[in-house]
PDB file of C-alpha atoms in Angstrom:
ATOM      1  CA  LYS W 106      33.507-144.095  41.177  1.00 89.00           C
ATOM      2  CA  GLN W 107      29.804-144.856  40.876  1.00 92.00           C
ATOM      3  CA  GLU W 108      27.467-141.970  41.646  1.00 94.00           C
ATOM      4  CA  VAL W 109      23.706-142.367  41.968  1.00 97.00           C
ATOM      5  CA  THR W 110      21.453-139.344  41.629  1.00 97.00           C
ATOM      6  CA  GLN W 111      17.764-139.003  42.378  1.00 97.00           C
ATOM      7  CA  ILE W 112      15.991-135.807  41.369  1.00 95.00           C
ATOM      8  CA  PRO W 113      13.888-134.146  42.645  1.00 95.00           C
ATOM      9  CA  ALA W 114      14.637-134.596  46.339  1.00 95.00           C
ATOM     10  CA  ALA W 115      10.961-134.267  47.231  1.00 96.00           C
ATOM     11  CA  LEU W 116       7.651-134.672  45.461  1.00 96.00           C
ATOM     12  CA  SER W 117       4.075-133.964  46.538  1.00 97.00           C
ATOM     13  CA  VAL W 118       1.140-135.344  44.565  1.00 96.00           C
ATOM     14  CA  PRO W 119      -2.624-135.726  45.088  1.00 97.00           C
ATOM     15  CA  GLU W 120      -3.990-139.155  45.848  1.00 97.00           C
ATOM     16  CA  GLY W 121      -4.774-141.240  42.787  1.00 97.00           C
ATOM     17  CA  GLU W 122      -2.079-139.792  40.586  1.00 96.00           C
ATOM     18  CA  ASN W 123       0.294-142.026  38.650  1.00 97.00           C
ATOM     19  CA  LEU W 124       3.861-140.969  39.158  1.00 96.00           C
ATOM     20  CA  VAL W 125       7.407-141.703  38.084  1.00 97.00           C
ATOM     21  CA  LEU W 126      10.496-141.512  40.267  1.00 97.00           C
ATOM     22  CA  ASN W 127      13.808-141.180  38.478  1.00 97.00           C
ATOM     23  CA  CYS W 128      17.244-142.565  39.253  1.00 98.00           C
ATOM     24  CA  SER W 129      20.453-142.082  37.280  1.00 98.00           C
ATOM     25  CA  PHE W 130      23.875-143.653  37.723  1.00 97.00           C
ATOM     26  CA  THR W 131      27.229-142.771  36.202  1.00 96.00           C
ATOM     27  CA  ASP W 132      28.766-146.195  35.599  1.00 92.00           C
ATOM     28  CA  SER W 133      26.622-148.475  33.442  1.00 90.00           C
ATOM     29  CA  ALA W 134      28.631-151.587  34.411  1.00 91.00           C
ATOM     30  CA  ILE W 135      26.162-152.722  37.046  1.00 92.00           C
ATOM     31  CA  TYR W 136      25.034-156.196  38.066  1.00 92.00           C
ATOM     32  CA  ASN W 137      21.609-155.197  39.327  1.00 93.00           C
ATOM     33  CA  LEU W 138      19.590-152.308  40.697  1.00 96.00           C
ATOM     34  CA  GLN W 139      17.338-152.278  43.722  1.00 96.00           C
ATOM     35  CA  TRP W 140      14.549-149.904  44.759  1.00 98.00           C
ATOM     36  CA  PHE W 141      13.818-149.450  48.459  1.00 97.00           C
ATOM     37  CA  ARG W 142      11.257-147.680  50.561  1.00 97.00           C
ATOM     38  CA  GLN W 143      12.242-145.990  53.811  1.00 95.00           C
ATOM     39  CA  ASP W 144       9.737-144.648  56.319  1.00 93.00           C
ATOM     40  CA  PRO W 145      10.957-141.901  58.688  1.00 88.00           C
ATOM     41  CA  GLY W 146      13.410-143.281  61.241  1.00 84.00           C
ATOM     42  CA  LYS W 147      12.971-146.813  59.939  1.00 86.00           C
ATOM     43  CA  GLY W 148      14.863-149.417  57.982  1.00 90.00           C
ATOM     44  CA  LEU W 149      14.920-150.085  54.257  1.00 94.00           C
ATOM     45  CA  THR W 150      12.237-152.231  52.677  1.00 94.00           C
ATOM     46  CA  SER W 151      13.190-153.817  49.374  1.00 94.00           C
ATOM     47  CA  LEU W 152      10.572-153.105  46.709  1.00 96.00           C
ATOM     48  CA  LEU W 153      12.009-154.403  43.461  1.00 96.00           C
ATOM     49  CA  LEU W 154      15.235-155.865  42.141  1.00 94.00           C
ATOM     50  CA  ILE W 155      16.143-155.618  38.464  1.00 95.00           C
ATOM     51  CA  GLN W 156      19.003-157.654  37.100  1.00 92.00           C
ATOM     52  CA  SER W 157      21.183-155.947  34.491  1.00 92.00           C
ATOM     53  CA  SER W 158      19.815-158.260  31.789  1.00 92.00           C
ATOM     54  CA  GLN W 159      16.229-157.245  32.531  1.00 93.00           C
ATOM     55  CA  ARG W 160      14.303-154.215  31.297  1.00 94.00           C
ATOM     56  CA  GLU W 161      11.601-154.077  33.947  1.00 95.00           C
ATOM     57  CA  GLN W 162      10.067-155.672  37.017  1.00 96.00           C
ATOM     58  CA  THR W 163       6.563-155.366  38.405  1.00 96.00           C
ATOM     59  CA  SER W 164       5.086-155.855  41.851  1.00 95.00           C
ATOM     60  CA  GLY W 165       1.495-154.818  42.378  1.00 96.00           C
ATOM     61  CA  ARG W 166       1.147-151.093  41.655  1.00 97.00           C
ATOM     62  CA  LEU W 167       4.903-150.708  41.249  1.00 97.00           C
ATOM     63  CA  ASN W 168       6.858-151.058  38.040  1.00 97.00           C
ATOM     64  CA  ALA W 169      10.584-150.467  37.776  1.00 97.00           C
ATOM     65  CA  SER W 170      12.443-150.117  34.503  1.00 97.00           C
ATOM     66  CA  LEU W 171      16.130-150.177  33.734  1.00 97.00           C
ATOM     67  CA  ASP W 172      18.047-148.699  30.816  1.00 96.00           C
ATOM     68  CA  LYS W 173      21.586-149.722  31.641  1.00 93.00           C
ATOM     69  CA  SER W 174      23.220-148.138  28.619  1.00 92.00           C
ATOM     70  CA  SER W 175      21.891-144.691  29.474  1.00 95.00           C
ATOM     71  CA  GLY W 176      22.383-145.155  33.205  1.00 95.00           C
ATOM     72  CA  ARG W 177      18.743-144.700  34.167  1.00 97.00           C
ATOM     73  CA  SER W 178      16.007-146.410  36.108  1.00 98.00           C
ATOM     74  CA  THR W 179      12.470-145.330  36.864  1.00 98.00           C
ATOM     75  CA  LEU W 180       9.999-146.444  39.500  1.00 98.00           C
ATOM     76  CA  TYR W 181       6.412-146.072  38.376  1.00 98.00           C
ATOM     77  CA  ILE W 182       3.715-145.968  41.060  1.00 98.00           C
ATOM     78  CA  ALA W 183       0.166-146.379  39.814  1.00 97.00           C
ATOM     79  CA  ALA W 184      -2.838-144.853  41.549  1.00 97.00           C
ATOM     80  CA  SER W 185      -0.853-143.402  44.434  1.00 97.00           C
ATOM     81  CA  GLN W 186      -2.245-143.598  47.974  1.00 97.00           C
ATOM     82  CA  PRO W 187      -1.413-141.669  51.169  1.00 97.00           C
ATOM     83  CA  GLY W 188       0.185-144.866  52.487  1.00 96.00           C
ATOM     84  CA  ASP W 189       2.773-144.583  49.699  1.00 97.00           C
ATOM     85  CA  SER W 190       4.224-141.509  51.427  1.00 97.00           C
ATOM     86  CA  ALA W 191       7.841-142.375  52.221  1.00 97.00           C
ATOM     87  CA  THR W 192      11.358-141.915  50.892  1.00 97.00           C
ATOM     88  CA  TYR W 193      12.223-144.041  47.868  1.00 98.00           C
ATOM     89  CA  LEU W 194      15.848-145.019  47.424  1.00 98.00           C
ATOM     90  CA  CYS W 195      17.562-146.370  44.359  1.00 98.00           C
ATOM     91  CA  ALA W 196      20.748-148.437  44.764  1.00 97.00           C
ATOM     92  CA  VAL W 197      23.040-150.053  42.223  1.00 96.00           C
ATOM     93  CA  ASN W 198      25.153-153.138  42.702  1.00 93.00           C
ATOM     94  CA  ARG W 199      28.243-153.490  40.568  1.00 87.00           C
ATOM     95  CA  ARG W 200      29.049-157.145  41.248  1.00 84.00           C
ATOM     96  CA  ASN W 201      27.532-160.368  42.403  1.00 79.00           C
ATOM     97  CA  GLY W 202      28.686-162.593  45.199  1.00 76.00           C
ATOM     98  CA  ALA W 203      31.144-161.742  47.904  1.00 74.00           C
ATOM     99  CA  ASN W 204      32.156-158.369  46.519  1.00 78.00           C
ATOM    100  CA  SER W 205      28.707-157.025  45.893  1.00 85.00           C
ATOM    101  CA  LYS W 206      27.853-153.749  47.561  1.00 91.00           C
ATOM    102  CA  LEU W 207      25.090-151.236  47.047  1.00 95.00           C
ATOM    103  CA  THR W 208      25.698-147.607  46.108  1.00 96.00           C
ATOM    104  CA  PHE W 209      22.714-145.500  47.055  1.00 97.00           C
ATOM    105  CA  GLY W 210      21.092-142.348  45.849  1.00 97.00           C
ATOM    106  CA  LYS W 211      19.916-139.842  48.393  1.00 96.00           C
ATOM    107  CA  GLY W 212      16.285-140.731  47.823  1.00 96.00           C
ATOM    108  CA  ILE W 213      13.082-138.984  46.800  1.00 97.00           C
ATOM    109  CA  THR W 214      10.693-138.095  49.598  1.00 97.00           C
ATOM    110  CA  LEU W 215       7.173-138.641  48.342  1.00 97.00           C
ATOM    111  CA  SER W 216       4.112-137.127  49.943  1.00 97.00           C
ATOM    112  CA  VAL W 217       0.706-138.255  48.684  1.00 97.00           C
ATOM    113  CA  ARG W 218      -2.026-135.818  49.727  1.00 96.00           C
ATOM    114  CA  PRO W 219      -5.496-137.237  50.494  1.00 95.00           C
TER     115      PRO W 219
ATOM    116  CA  GLU G   8       8.400-164.091  56.437  1.00 76.00           C
ATOM    117  CA  PRO G   9      12.036-164.216  57.633  1.00 81.00           C
ATOM    118  CA  GLU G  10      13.618-160.870  58.426  1.00 91.00           C
ATOM    119  CA  VAL G  11      16.889-159.357  59.533  1.00 95.00           C
ATOM    120  CA  THR G  12      16.826-158.235  63.156  1.00 96.00           C
ATOM    121  CA  GLN G  13      19.102-155.759  64.913  1.00 97.00           C
ATOM    122  CA  THR G  14      19.724-154.883  68.542  1.00 96.00           C
ATOM    123  CA  PRO G  15      19.641-152.491  70.212  1.00 96.00           C
ATOM    124  CA  SER G  16      17.329-150.145  68.353  1.00 96.00           C
ATOM    125  CA  HIS G  17      19.029-147.153  69.954  1.00 97.00           C
ATOM    126  CA  GLN G  18      22.426-146.935  71.620  1.00 97.00           C
ATOM    127  CA  VAL G  19      23.765-143.879  73.383  1.00 98.00           C
ATOM    128  CA  THR G  20      27.443-143.879  74.263  1.00 97.00           C
ATOM    129  CA  GLN G  21      30.148-141.473  75.293  1.00 97.00           C
ATOM    130  CA  MET G  22      32.992-140.540  72.993  1.00 97.00           C
ATOM    131  CA  GLY G  23      35.878-142.976  73.321  1.00 97.00           C
ATOM    132  CA  GLN G  24      33.720-145.878  74.450  1.00 97.00           C
ATOM    133  CA  GLU G  25      33.435-149.192  72.630  1.00 97.00           C
ATOM    134  CA  VAL G  26      30.095-150.265  71.177  1.00 98.00           C
ATOM    135  CA  ILE G  27      28.912-153.514  69.674  1.00 97.00           C
ATOM    136  CA  LEU G  28      25.964-153.515  67.326  1.00 98.00           C
ATOM    137  CA  ARG G  29      24.279-156.841  66.812  1.00 97.00           C
ATOM    138  CA  CYS G  30      22.459-158.353  63.876  1.00 97.00           C
ATOM    139  CA  VAL G  31      20.776-161.651  63.177  1.00 97.00           C
ATOM    140  CA  PRO G  32      20.696-162.153  59.393  1.00 95.00           C
ATOM    141  CA  ILE G  33      18.146-164.320  57.612  1.00 93.00           C
ATOM    142  CA  SER G  34      19.084-167.926  58.320  1.00 90.00           C
ATOM    143  CA  ASN G  35      19.870-169.262  54.847  1.00 88.00           C
ATOM    144  CA  HIS G  36      21.707-166.172  53.673  1.00 91.00           C
ATOM    145  CA  LEU G  37      25.417-166.307  52.954  1.00 90.00           C
ATOM    146  CA  TYR G  38      26.477-162.689  52.457  1.00 93.00           C
ATOM    147  CA  PHE G  39      26.372-160.078  55.171  1.00 95.00           C
ATOM    148  CA  TYR G  40      26.802-156.320  55.135  1.00 96.00           C
ATOM    149  CA  TRP G  41      26.929-153.252  57.305  1.00 98.00           C
ATOM    150  CA  TYR G  42      25.868-149.840  56.027  1.00 98.00           C
ATOM    151  CA  ARG G  43      25.396-146.556  57.798  1.00 97.00           C
ATOM    152  CA  GLN G  44      23.301-143.468  57.231  1.00 95.00           C
ATOM    153  CA  ILE G  45      24.259-140.185  58.820  1.00 95.00           C
ATOM    154  CA  LEU G  46      21.189-138.020  59.365  1.00 92.00           C
ATOM    155  CA  GLY G  47      20.143-136.369  56.113  1.00 89.00           C
ATOM    156  CA  GLN G  48      22.778-138.157  54.048  1.00 93.00           C
ATOM    157  CA  LYS G  49      22.990-141.155  51.757  1.00 95.00           C
ATOM    158  CA  VAL G  50      23.184-144.721  52.951  1.00 96.00           C
ATOM    159  CA  GLU G  51      26.882-145.684  52.751  1.00 97.00           C
ATOM    160  CA  PHE G  52      28.491-149.098  52.445  1.00 96.00           C
ATOM    161  CA  LEU G  53      30.846-150.048  55.271  1.00 97.00           C
ATOM    162  CA  VAL G  54      31.788-153.704  54.875  1.00 96.00           C
ATOM    163  CA  SER G  55      30.790-157.003  53.300  1.00 95.00           C
ATOM    164  CA  PHE G  56      31.424-160.407  54.867  1.00 94.00           C
ATOM    165  CA  TYR G  57      31.358-163.896  53.410  1.00 92.00           C
ATOM    166  CA  ASN G  58      32.712-167.261  54.430  1.00 89.00           C
ATOM    167  CA  ASN G  59      33.885-165.874  57.760  1.00 90.00           C
ATOM    168  CA  GLU G  60      36.011-163.116  56.346  1.00 93.00           C
ATOM    169  CA  ILE G  61      35.740-159.561  55.090  1.00 94.00           C
ATOM    170  CA  SER G  62      35.181-159.426  51.325  1.00 93.00           C
ATOM    171  CA  GLU G  63      35.387-155.686  50.912  1.00 93.00           C
ATOM    172  CA  LYS G  64      35.483-152.617  53.100  1.00 94.00           C
ATOM    173  CA  SER G  65      35.071-148.923  52.430  1.00 94.00           C
ATOM    174  CA  GLU G  66      37.374-146.074  53.373  1.00 94.00           C
ATOM    175  CA  ILE G  67      35.092-145.400  56.333  1.00 94.00           C
ATOM    176  CA  PHE G  68      35.817-148.851  57.767  1.00 95.00           C
ATOM    177  CA  ASP G  69      39.142-148.047  59.407  1.00 93.00           C
ATOM    178  CA  ASP G  70      41.005-149.786  62.231  1.00 94.00           C
ATOM    179  CA  GLN G  71      38.385-148.633  64.727  1.00 96.00           C
ATOM    180  CA  PHE G  72      35.827-150.930  63.131  1.00 97.00           C
ATOM    181  CA  SER G  73      35.653-154.703  63.160  1.00 97.00           C
ATOM    182  CA  VAL G  74      33.069-157.325  62.280  1.00 96.00           C
ATOM    183  CA  GLU G  75      32.547-160.816  63.528  1.00 94.00           C
ATOM    184  CA  ARG G  76      30.243-163.746  63.086  1.00 92.00           C
ATOM    185  CA  PRO G  77      30.782-165.407  66.460  1.00 85.00           C
ATOM    186  CA  ASP G  78      28.288-168.216  65.902  1.00 86.00           C
ATOM    187  CA  GLY G  79      25.941-169.478  63.226  1.00 77.00           C
ATOM    188  CA  SER G  80      23.381-166.735  63.680  1.00 86.00           C
ATOM    189  CA  ASN G  81      24.840-163.432  64.903  1.00 93.00           C
ATOM    190  CA  PHE G  82      26.794-160.831  62.958  1.00 96.00           C
ATOM    191  CA  THR G  83      28.324-157.965  64.914  1.00 97.00           C
ATOM    192  CA  LEU G  84      29.883-154.594  64.216  1.00 98.00           C
ATOM    193  CA  LYS G  85      32.280-153.254  66.838  1.00 97.00           C
ATOM    194  CA  ILE G  86      33.512-149.695  67.068  1.00 97.00           C
ATOM    195  CA  ARG G  87      36.473-149.619  69.444  1.00 96.00           C
ATOM    196  CA  SER G  88      36.663-145.968  70.347  1.00 95.00           C
ATOM    197  CA  THR G  89      33.631-144.028  69.210  1.00 97.00           C
ATOM    198  CA  LYS G  90      33.856-140.498  67.840  1.00 96.00           C
ATOM    199  CA  LEU G  91      31.136-137.891  67.547  1.00 97.00           C
ATOM    200  CA  GLU G  92      31.077-138.410  63.782  1.00 96.00           C
ATOM    201  CA  ASP G  93      30.175-142.075  64.246  1.00 97.00           C
ATOM    202  CA  SER G  94      26.667-140.974  65.211  1.00 98.00           C
ATOM    203  CA  ALA G  95      24.425-142.486  62.549  1.00 97.00           C
ATOM    204  CA  MET G  96      21.882-145.176  61.819  1.00 96.00           C
ATOM    205  CA  TYR G  97      23.664-148.482  61.233  1.00 98.00           C
ATOM    206  CA  PHE G  98      21.977-151.053  59.033  1.00 97.00           C
ATOM    207  CA  CYS G  99      22.781-154.713  58.726  1.00 97.00           C
ATOM    208  CA  ALA G 100      21.840-156.531  55.515  1.00 96.00           C
ATOM    209  CA  SER G 101      22.048-160.055  54.194  1.00 94.00           C
ATOM    210  CA  LYS G 102      21.405-161.875  50.958  1.00 92.00           C
ATOM    211  CA  ARG G 103      21.588-165.115  49.068  1.00 88.00           C
ATOM    212  CA  GLN G 104      23.496-165.441  45.823  1.00 78.00           C
ATOM    213  CA  SER G 105      22.130-163.196  43.030  1.00 72.00           C
ATOM    214  CA  TYR G 106      19.205-161.989  45.093  1.00 80.00           C
ATOM    215  CA  GLU G 107      18.327-158.710  46.683  1.00 87.00           C
ATOM    216  CA  GLN G 108      19.789-157.510  49.934  1.00 92.00           C
ATOM    217  CA  TYR G 109      17.420-157.504  52.896  1.00 93.00           C
ATOM    218  CA  PHE G 110      17.950-154.821  55.485  1.00 95.00           C
ATOM    219  CA  GLY G 111      17.306-154.800  59.194  1.00 95.00           C
ATOM    220  CA  PRO G 112      15.474-151.980  60.995  1.00 95.00           C
ATOM    221  CA  GLY G 113      18.743-150.324  62.020  1.00 96.00           C
ATOM    222  CA  THR G 114      20.459-149.261  65.226  1.00 97.00           C
ATOM    223  CA  ARG G 115      20.560-145.553  65.915  1.00 97.00           C
ATOM    224  CA  LEU G 116      23.942-144.791  67.486  1.00 98.00           C
ATOM    225  CA  THR G 117      24.303-141.509  69.318  1.00 98.00           C
ATOM    226  CA  VAL G 118      27.789-140.540  70.499  1.00 97.00           C
ATOM    227  CA  THR G 119      27.900-137.746  73.066  1.00 97.00           C
TER     228      THR G 119
END
């Protein structure tokens, strides 16, 4: 059974810092991995999707990497801003198509101090 | 930009009552999902739906749960007889082939 772990559960950094959020998963047979942002009491906003054949994806100040063989992904946030404060969730998808489903980590709650 | 919508945003119901949570997926998407998140816990997969039938369901998705796509736009989750432990945020998601899943804003279900 796939397990996704995100440590630490919470992180507080000063504005402007570059930071890395970690995600690990137990079963390396994944199809893709998705990073989400969740604001308190809100839905999930997709940030980046990495296919299993890819090593990294970039969107603006965000860069996500994937090392499938070691069961790890990282989300790099450059020049963090207070508006980046949210919970960041990692989720892995084991299959494509009709039987795809996401298995989530518990998330890392990020606080960026002005 | 197209988005997944869900109604209502908050539903309060009494134990034993039936509830229907509604979702409108993105129009050209083919795969539909329900997930739930109990307060303070992980987001959990409930069910996936494609081509008008359930593709996969989790252990949580027992006989009390059902899904339906009654027309070309809506996707619903019904809980026949709600229990206290069904209190959670319920998220609908949809996707196209090989692309990321897009989530709706969620329906907070409170069972009293």
